[in-house]
PDB file of C-alpha atoms in Angstrom:
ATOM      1  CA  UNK A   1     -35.491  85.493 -51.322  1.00  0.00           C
ATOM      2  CA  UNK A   2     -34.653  83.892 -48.436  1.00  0.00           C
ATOM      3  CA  UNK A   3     -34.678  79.820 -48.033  1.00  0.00           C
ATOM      4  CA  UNK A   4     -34.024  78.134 -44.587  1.00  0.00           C
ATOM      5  CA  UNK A   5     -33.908  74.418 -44.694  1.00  0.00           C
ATOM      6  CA  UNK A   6     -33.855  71.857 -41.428  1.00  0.00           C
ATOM      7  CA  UNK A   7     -31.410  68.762 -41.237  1.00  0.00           C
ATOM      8  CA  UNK A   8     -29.720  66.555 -39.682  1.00  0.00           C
ATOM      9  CA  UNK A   9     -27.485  66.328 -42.072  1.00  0.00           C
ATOM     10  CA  UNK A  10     -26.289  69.720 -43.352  1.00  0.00           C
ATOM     11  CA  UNK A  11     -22.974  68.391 -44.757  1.00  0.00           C
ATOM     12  CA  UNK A  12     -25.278  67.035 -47.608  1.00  0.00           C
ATOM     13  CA  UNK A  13     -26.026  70.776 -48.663  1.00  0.00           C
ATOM     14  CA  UNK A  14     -22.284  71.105 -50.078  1.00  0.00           C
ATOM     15  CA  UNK A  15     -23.330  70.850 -53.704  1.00  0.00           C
ATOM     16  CA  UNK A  16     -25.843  74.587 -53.539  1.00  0.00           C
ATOM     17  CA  UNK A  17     -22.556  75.910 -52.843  1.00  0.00           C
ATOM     18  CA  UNK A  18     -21.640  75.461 -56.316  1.00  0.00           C
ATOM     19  CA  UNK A  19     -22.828  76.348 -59.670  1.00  0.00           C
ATOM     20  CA  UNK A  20     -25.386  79.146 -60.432  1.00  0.00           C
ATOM     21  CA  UNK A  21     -27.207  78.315 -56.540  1.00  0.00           C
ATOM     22  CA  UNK A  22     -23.697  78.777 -55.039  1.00  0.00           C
ATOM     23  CA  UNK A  23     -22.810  82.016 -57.429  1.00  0.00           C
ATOM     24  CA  UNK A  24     -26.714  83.408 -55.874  1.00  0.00           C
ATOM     25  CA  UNK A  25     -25.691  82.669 -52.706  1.00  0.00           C
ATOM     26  CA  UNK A  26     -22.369  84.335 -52.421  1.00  0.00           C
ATOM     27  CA  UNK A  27     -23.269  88.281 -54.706  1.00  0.00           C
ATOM     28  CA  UNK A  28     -26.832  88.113 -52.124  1.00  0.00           C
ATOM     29  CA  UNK A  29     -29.310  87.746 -54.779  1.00  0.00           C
ATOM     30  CA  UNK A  30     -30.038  84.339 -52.196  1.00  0.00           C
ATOM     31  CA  UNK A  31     -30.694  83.982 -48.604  1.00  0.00           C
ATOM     32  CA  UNK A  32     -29.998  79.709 -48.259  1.00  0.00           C
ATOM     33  CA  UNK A  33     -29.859  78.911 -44.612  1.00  0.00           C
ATOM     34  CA  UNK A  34     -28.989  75.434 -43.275  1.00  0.00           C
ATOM     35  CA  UNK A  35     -29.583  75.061 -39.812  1.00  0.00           C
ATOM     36  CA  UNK A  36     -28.490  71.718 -38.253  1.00  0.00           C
ATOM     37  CA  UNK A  37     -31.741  70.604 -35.904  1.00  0.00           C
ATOM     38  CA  UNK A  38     -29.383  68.412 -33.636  1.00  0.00           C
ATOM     39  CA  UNK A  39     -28.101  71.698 -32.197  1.00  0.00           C
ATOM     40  CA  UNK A  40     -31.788  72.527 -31.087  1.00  0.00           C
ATOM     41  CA  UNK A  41     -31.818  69.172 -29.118  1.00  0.00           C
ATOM     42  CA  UNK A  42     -32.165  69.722 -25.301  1.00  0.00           C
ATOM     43  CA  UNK A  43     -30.875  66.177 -24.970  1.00  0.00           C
ATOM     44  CA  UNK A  44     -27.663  65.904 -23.505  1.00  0.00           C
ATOM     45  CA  UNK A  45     -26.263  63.776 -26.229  1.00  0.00           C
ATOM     46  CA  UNK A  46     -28.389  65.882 -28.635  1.00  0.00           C
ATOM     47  CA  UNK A  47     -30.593  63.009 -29.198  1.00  0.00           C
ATOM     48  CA  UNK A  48     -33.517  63.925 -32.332  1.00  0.00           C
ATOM     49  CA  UNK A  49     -35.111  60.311 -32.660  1.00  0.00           C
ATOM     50  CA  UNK A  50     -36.719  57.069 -30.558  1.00  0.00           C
ATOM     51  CA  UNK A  51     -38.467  54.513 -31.225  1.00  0.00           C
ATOM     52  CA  UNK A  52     -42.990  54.832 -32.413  1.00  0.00           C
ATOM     53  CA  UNK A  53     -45.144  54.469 -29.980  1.00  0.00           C
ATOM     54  CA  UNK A  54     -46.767  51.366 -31.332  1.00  0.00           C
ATOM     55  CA  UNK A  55     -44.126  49.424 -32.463  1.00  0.00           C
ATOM     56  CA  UNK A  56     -42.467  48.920 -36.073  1.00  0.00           C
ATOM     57  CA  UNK A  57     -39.432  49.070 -37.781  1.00  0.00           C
ATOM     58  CA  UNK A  58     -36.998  52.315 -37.595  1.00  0.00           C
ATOM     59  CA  UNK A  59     -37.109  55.432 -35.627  1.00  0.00           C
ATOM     60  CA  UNK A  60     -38.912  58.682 -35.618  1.00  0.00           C
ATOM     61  CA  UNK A  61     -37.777  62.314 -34.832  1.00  0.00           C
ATOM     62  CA  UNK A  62     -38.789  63.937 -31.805  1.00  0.00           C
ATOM     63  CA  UNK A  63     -40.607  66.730 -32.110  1.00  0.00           C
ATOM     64  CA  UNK A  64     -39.087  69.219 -29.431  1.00  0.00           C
ATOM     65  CA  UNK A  65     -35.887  69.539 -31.291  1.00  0.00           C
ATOM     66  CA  UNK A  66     -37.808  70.471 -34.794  1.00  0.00           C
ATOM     67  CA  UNK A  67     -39.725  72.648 -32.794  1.00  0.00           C
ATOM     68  CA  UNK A  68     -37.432  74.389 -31.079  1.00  0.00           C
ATOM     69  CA  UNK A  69     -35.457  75.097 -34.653  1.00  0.00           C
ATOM     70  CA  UNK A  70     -38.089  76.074 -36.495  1.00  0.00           C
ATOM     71  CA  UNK A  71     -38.749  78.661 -33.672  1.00  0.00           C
ATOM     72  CA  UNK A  72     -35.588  80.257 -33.890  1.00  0.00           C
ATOM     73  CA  UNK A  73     -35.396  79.934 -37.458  1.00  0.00           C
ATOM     74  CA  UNK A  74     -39.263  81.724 -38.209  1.00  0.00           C
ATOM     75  CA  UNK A  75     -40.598  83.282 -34.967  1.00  0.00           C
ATOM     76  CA  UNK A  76     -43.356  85.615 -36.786  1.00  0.00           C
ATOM     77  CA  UNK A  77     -44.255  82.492 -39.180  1.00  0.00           C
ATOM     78  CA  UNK A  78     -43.283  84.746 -42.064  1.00  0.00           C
ATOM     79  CA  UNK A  79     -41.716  81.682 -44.117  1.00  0.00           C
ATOM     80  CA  UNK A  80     -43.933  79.089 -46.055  1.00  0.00           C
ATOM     81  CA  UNK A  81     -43.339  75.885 -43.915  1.00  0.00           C
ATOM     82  CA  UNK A  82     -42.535  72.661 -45.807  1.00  0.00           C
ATOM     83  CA  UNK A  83     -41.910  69.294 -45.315  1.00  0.00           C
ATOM     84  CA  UNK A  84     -40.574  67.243 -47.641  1.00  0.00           C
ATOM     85  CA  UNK A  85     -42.514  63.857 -47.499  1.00  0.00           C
ATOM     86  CA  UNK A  86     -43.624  61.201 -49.970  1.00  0.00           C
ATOM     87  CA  UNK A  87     -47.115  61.722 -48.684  1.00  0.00           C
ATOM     88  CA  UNK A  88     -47.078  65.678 -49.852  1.00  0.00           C
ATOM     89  CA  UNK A  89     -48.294  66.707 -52.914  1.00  0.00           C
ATOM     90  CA  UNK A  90     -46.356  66.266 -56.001  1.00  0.00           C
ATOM     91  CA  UNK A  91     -43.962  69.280 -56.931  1.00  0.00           C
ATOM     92  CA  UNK A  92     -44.791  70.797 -60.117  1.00  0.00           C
ATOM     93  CA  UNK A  93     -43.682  73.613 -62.471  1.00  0.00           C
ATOM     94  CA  UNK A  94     -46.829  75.321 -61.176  1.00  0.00           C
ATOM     95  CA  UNK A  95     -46.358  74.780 -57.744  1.00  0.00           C
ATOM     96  CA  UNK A  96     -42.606  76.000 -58.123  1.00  0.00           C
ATOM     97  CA  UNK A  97     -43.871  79.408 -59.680  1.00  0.00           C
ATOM     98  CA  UNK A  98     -46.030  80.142 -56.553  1.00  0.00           C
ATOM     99  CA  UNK A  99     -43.597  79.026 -54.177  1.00  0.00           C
ATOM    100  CA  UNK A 100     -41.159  81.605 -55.563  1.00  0.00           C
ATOM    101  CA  UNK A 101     -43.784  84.550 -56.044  1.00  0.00           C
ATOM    102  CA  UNK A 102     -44.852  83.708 -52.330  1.00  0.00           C
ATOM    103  CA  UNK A 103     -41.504  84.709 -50.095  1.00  0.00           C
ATOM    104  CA  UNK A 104     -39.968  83.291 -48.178  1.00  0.00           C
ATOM    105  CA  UNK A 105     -39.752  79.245 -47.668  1.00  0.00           C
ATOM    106  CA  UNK A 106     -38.850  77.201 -44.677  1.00  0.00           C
ATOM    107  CA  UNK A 107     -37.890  73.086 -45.236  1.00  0.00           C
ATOM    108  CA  UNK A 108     -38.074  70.629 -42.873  1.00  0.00           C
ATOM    109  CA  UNK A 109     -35.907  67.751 -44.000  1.00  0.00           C
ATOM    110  CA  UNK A 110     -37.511  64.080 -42.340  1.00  0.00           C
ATOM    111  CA  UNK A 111     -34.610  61.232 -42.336  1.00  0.00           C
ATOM    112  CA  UNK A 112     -35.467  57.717 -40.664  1.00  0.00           C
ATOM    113  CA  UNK A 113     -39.206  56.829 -40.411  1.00  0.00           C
ATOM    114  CA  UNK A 114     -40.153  60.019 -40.281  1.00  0.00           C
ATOM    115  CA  UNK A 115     -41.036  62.887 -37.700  1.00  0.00           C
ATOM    116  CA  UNK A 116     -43.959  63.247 -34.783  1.00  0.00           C
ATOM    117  CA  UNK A 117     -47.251  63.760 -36.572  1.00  0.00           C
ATOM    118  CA  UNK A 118     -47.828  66.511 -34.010  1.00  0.00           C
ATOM    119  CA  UNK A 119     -45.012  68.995 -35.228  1.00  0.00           C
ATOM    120  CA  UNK A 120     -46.554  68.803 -38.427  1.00  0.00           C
ATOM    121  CA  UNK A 121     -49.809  69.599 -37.586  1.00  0.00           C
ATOM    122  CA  UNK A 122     -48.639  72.432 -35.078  1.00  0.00           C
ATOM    123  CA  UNK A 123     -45.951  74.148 -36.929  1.00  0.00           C
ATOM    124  CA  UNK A 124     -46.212  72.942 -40.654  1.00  0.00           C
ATOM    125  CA  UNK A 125     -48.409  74.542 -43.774  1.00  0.00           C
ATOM    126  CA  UNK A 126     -48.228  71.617 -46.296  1.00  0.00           C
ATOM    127  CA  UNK A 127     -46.089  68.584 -47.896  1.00  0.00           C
ATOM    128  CA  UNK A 128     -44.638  68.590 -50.705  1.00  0.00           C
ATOM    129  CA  UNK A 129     -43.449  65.101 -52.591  1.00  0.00           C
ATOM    130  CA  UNK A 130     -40.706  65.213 -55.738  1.00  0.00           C
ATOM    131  CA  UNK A 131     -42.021  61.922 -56.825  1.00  0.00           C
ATOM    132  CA  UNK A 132     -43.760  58.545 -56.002  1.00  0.00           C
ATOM    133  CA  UNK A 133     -40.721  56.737 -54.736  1.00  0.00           C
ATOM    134  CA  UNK A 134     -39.381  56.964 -50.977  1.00  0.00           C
ATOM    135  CA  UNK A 135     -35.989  58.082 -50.250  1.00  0.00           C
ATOM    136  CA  UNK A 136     -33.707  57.725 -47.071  1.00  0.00           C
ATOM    137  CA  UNK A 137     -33.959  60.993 -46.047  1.00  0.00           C
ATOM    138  CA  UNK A 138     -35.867  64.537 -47.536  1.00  0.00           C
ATOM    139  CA  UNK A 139     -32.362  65.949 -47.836  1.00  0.00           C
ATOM    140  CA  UNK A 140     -32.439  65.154 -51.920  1.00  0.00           C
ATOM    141  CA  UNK A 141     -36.113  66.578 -52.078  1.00  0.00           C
ATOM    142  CA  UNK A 142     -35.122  69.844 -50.452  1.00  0.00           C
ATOM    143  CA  UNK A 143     -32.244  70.276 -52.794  1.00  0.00           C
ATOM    144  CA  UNK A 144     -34.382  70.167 -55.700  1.00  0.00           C
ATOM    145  CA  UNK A 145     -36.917  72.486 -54.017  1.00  0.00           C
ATOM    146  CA  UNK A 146     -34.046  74.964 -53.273  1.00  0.00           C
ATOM    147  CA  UNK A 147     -32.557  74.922 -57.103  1.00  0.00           C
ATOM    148  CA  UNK A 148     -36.085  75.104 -58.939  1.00  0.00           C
ATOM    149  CA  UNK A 149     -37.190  77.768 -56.967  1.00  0.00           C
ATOM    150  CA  UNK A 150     -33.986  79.645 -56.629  1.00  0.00           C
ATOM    151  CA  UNK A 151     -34.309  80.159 -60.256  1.00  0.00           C
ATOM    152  CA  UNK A 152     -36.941  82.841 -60.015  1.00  0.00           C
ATOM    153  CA  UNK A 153     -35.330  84.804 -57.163  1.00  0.00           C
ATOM    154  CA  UNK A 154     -34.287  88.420 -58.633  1.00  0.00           C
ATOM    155  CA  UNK A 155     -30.860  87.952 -60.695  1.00  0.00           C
ATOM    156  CA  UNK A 156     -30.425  84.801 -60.437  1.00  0.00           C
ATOM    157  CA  UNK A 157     -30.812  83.801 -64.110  1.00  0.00           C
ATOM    158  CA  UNK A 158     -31.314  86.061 -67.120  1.00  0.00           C
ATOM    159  CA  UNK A 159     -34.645  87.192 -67.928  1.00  0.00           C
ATOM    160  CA  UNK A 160     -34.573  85.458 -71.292  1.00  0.00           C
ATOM    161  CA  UNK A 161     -33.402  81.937 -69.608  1.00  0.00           C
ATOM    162  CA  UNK A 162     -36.607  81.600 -67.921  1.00  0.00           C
ATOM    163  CA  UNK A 163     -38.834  81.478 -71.103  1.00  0.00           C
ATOM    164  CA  UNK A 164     -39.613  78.722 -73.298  1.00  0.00           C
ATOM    165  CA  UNK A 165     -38.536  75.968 -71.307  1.00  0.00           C
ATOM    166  CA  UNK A 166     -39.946  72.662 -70.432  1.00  0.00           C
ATOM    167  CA  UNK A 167     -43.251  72.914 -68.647  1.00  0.00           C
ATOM    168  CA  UNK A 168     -42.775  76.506 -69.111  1.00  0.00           C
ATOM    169  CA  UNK A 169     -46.495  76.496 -71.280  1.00  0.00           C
ATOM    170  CA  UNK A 170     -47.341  73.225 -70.454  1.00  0.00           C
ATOM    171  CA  UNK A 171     -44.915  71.445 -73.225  1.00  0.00           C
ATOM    172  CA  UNK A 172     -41.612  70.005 -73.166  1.00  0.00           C
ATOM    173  CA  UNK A 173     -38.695  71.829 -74.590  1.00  0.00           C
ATOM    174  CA  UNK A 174     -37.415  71.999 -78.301  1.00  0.00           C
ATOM    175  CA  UNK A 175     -34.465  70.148 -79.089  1.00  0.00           C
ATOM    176  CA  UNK A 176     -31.224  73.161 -78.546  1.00  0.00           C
ATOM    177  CA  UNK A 177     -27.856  72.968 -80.997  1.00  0.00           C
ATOM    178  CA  UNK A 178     -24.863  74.933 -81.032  1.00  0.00           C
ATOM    179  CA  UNK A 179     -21.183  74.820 -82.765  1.00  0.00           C
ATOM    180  CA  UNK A 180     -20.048  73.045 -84.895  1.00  0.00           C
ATOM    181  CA  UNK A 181     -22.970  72.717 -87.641  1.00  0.00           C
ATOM    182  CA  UNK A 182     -22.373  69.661 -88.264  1.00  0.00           C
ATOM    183  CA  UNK A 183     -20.708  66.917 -86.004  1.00  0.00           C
ATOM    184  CA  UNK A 184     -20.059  63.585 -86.482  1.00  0.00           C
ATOM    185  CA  UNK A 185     -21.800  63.300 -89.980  1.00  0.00           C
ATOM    186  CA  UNK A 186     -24.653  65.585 -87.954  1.00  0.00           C
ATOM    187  CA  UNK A 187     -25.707  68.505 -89.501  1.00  0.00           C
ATOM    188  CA  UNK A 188     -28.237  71.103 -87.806  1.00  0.00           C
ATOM    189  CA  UNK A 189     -31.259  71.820 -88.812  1.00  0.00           C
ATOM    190  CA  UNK A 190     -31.327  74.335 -91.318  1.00  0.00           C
ATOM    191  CA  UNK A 191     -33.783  76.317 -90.178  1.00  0.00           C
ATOM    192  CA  UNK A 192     -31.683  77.606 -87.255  1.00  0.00           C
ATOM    193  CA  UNK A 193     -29.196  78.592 -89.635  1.00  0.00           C
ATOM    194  CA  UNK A 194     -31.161  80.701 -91.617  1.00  0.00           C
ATOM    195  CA  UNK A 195     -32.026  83.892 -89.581  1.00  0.00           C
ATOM    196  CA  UNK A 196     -35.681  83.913 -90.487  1.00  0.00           C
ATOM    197  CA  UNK A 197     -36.905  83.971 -86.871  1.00  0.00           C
ATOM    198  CA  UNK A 198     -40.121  84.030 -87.546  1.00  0.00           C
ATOM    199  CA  UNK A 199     -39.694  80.479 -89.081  1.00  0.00           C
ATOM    200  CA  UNK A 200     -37.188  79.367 -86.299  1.00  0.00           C
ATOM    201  CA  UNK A 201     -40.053  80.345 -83.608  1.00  0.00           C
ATOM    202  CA  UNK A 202     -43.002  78.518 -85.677  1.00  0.00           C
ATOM    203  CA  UNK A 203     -39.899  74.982 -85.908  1.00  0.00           C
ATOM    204  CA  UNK A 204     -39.419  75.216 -82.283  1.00  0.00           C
ATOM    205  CA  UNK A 205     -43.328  75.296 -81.360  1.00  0.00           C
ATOM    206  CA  UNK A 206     -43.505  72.422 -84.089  1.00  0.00           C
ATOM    207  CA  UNK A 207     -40.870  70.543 -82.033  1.00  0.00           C
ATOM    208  CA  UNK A 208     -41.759  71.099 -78.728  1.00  0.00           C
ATOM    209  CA  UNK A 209     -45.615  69.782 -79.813  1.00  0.00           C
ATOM    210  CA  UNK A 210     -43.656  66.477 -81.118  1.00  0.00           C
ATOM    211  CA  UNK A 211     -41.635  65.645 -78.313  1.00  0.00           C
ATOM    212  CA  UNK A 212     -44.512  66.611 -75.419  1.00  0.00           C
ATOM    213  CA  UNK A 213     -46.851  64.244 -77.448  1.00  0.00           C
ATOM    214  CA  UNK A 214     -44.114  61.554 -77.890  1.00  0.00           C
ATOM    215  CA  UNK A 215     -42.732  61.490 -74.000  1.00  0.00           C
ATOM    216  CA  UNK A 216     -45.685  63.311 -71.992  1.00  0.00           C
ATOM    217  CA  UNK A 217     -49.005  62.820 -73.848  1.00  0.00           C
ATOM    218  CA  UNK A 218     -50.593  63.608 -70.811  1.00  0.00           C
ATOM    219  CA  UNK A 219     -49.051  67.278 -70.915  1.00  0.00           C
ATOM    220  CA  UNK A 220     -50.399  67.841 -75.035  1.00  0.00           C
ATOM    221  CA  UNK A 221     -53.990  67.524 -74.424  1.00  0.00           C
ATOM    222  CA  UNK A 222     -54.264  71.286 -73.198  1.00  0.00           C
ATOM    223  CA  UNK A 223     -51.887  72.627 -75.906  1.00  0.00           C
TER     224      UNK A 223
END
């Protein structure tokens, strides 16, 4: 799988370097390319905003250096093209499943007020939004873009660490425990203790009903 994301800020990318992303990254199990857009500028002092036509506050990104990267970065349009925006549709479980069984993914990162309308509609397939609250820059979004869906590439994760998790059948996840059995006065549940795994699978179901109809009621109404 192979994940190209566009910034103007690619120092901000530090943290996939680390952890299971990072691990991915470095045995080749993940393609994650950061390509700084400022170098596609063809402005001398590698300018990538100015001000909207129109007036208002801020400063919007030029289109010919977006252009230009995304050019270089996916000349065939092989790669689903993203931009992260508030205005894109909200990412979901769902929507992270398809984007992973789809190939590869370009990002395009906004920062400032935003970019040109025009590259969007040009070069762009859809928006995607990680929530209804507006961020300085899509930097953040495309992080959490790259680990969900970096999750599914081959080898990344164990088989078994991809089932049974939150959203994973449309409910949240059962509570987890490990050593010591009891901690602090806290005991666990003695069901996990007592090898019937038929029992153990029925208590987690149980639990993961509970705590998707205390916290997401909206999630329990098609389980």
């Amino acid at each position: 799988m192979k994940i190209t994301v566009l910034t103007l800020f690619p120092e901000m990318f530090a943290p996939l370097k680390e952890s299971i992303i990072g691990r991915a990254v470095q045995s080749g199990k993940l393609d994650l390319r950061i390509i700084n857009i400022r170098d596609y500028s063809e402005d001398k002092h590698k300018k990538c905003d100015d001000y909207p036509f129109g007036g208002g506050a801020g400063m919007v990104m030029l289109p010919q250096p977006i252009c230009s990267a995304v050019k270089a970065a996916d000349p065939d349009h092989s790669a689903r093209r993203i931009y992260m925006s508030p205005k894109g549709k909200r990412l979901t479980q769902q929507k992270v499943c398809s984007l992973a069984a789809g190939g590869d993914i370009l990002l395009l990162c906004g920062h400032y007020e935003g970019v040109d309308q025009r590259v969007l509609d040009l070069y762009f397939d859809e928006e995607i939004s990680i929530g209804d609250y507006v961020l300085t820059g899509g930097e953040l979004p495309a992080m959490v873009v790259c680990d969900c869906v970096a999750r599914y590439a081959d080898g990344v994760l164990a088989a078994g660490s991809l089932v049974d998790e939150s959203f994973s059948d449309g409910l949240l996840e059962y509570p987890q425990y490990t050593r010591p059995a009891v901690f602090e006065g806290a005991g666990v549940p003695q069901v996990l203790l007592s090898g019937n795994h038929a029992e153990i699978d029925k208590w987690r179901r149980e639990q993961s009903k509970k705590l998707t109809a205390e916290r997401r009621p909206d999630l329990i109404k098609n389980n």
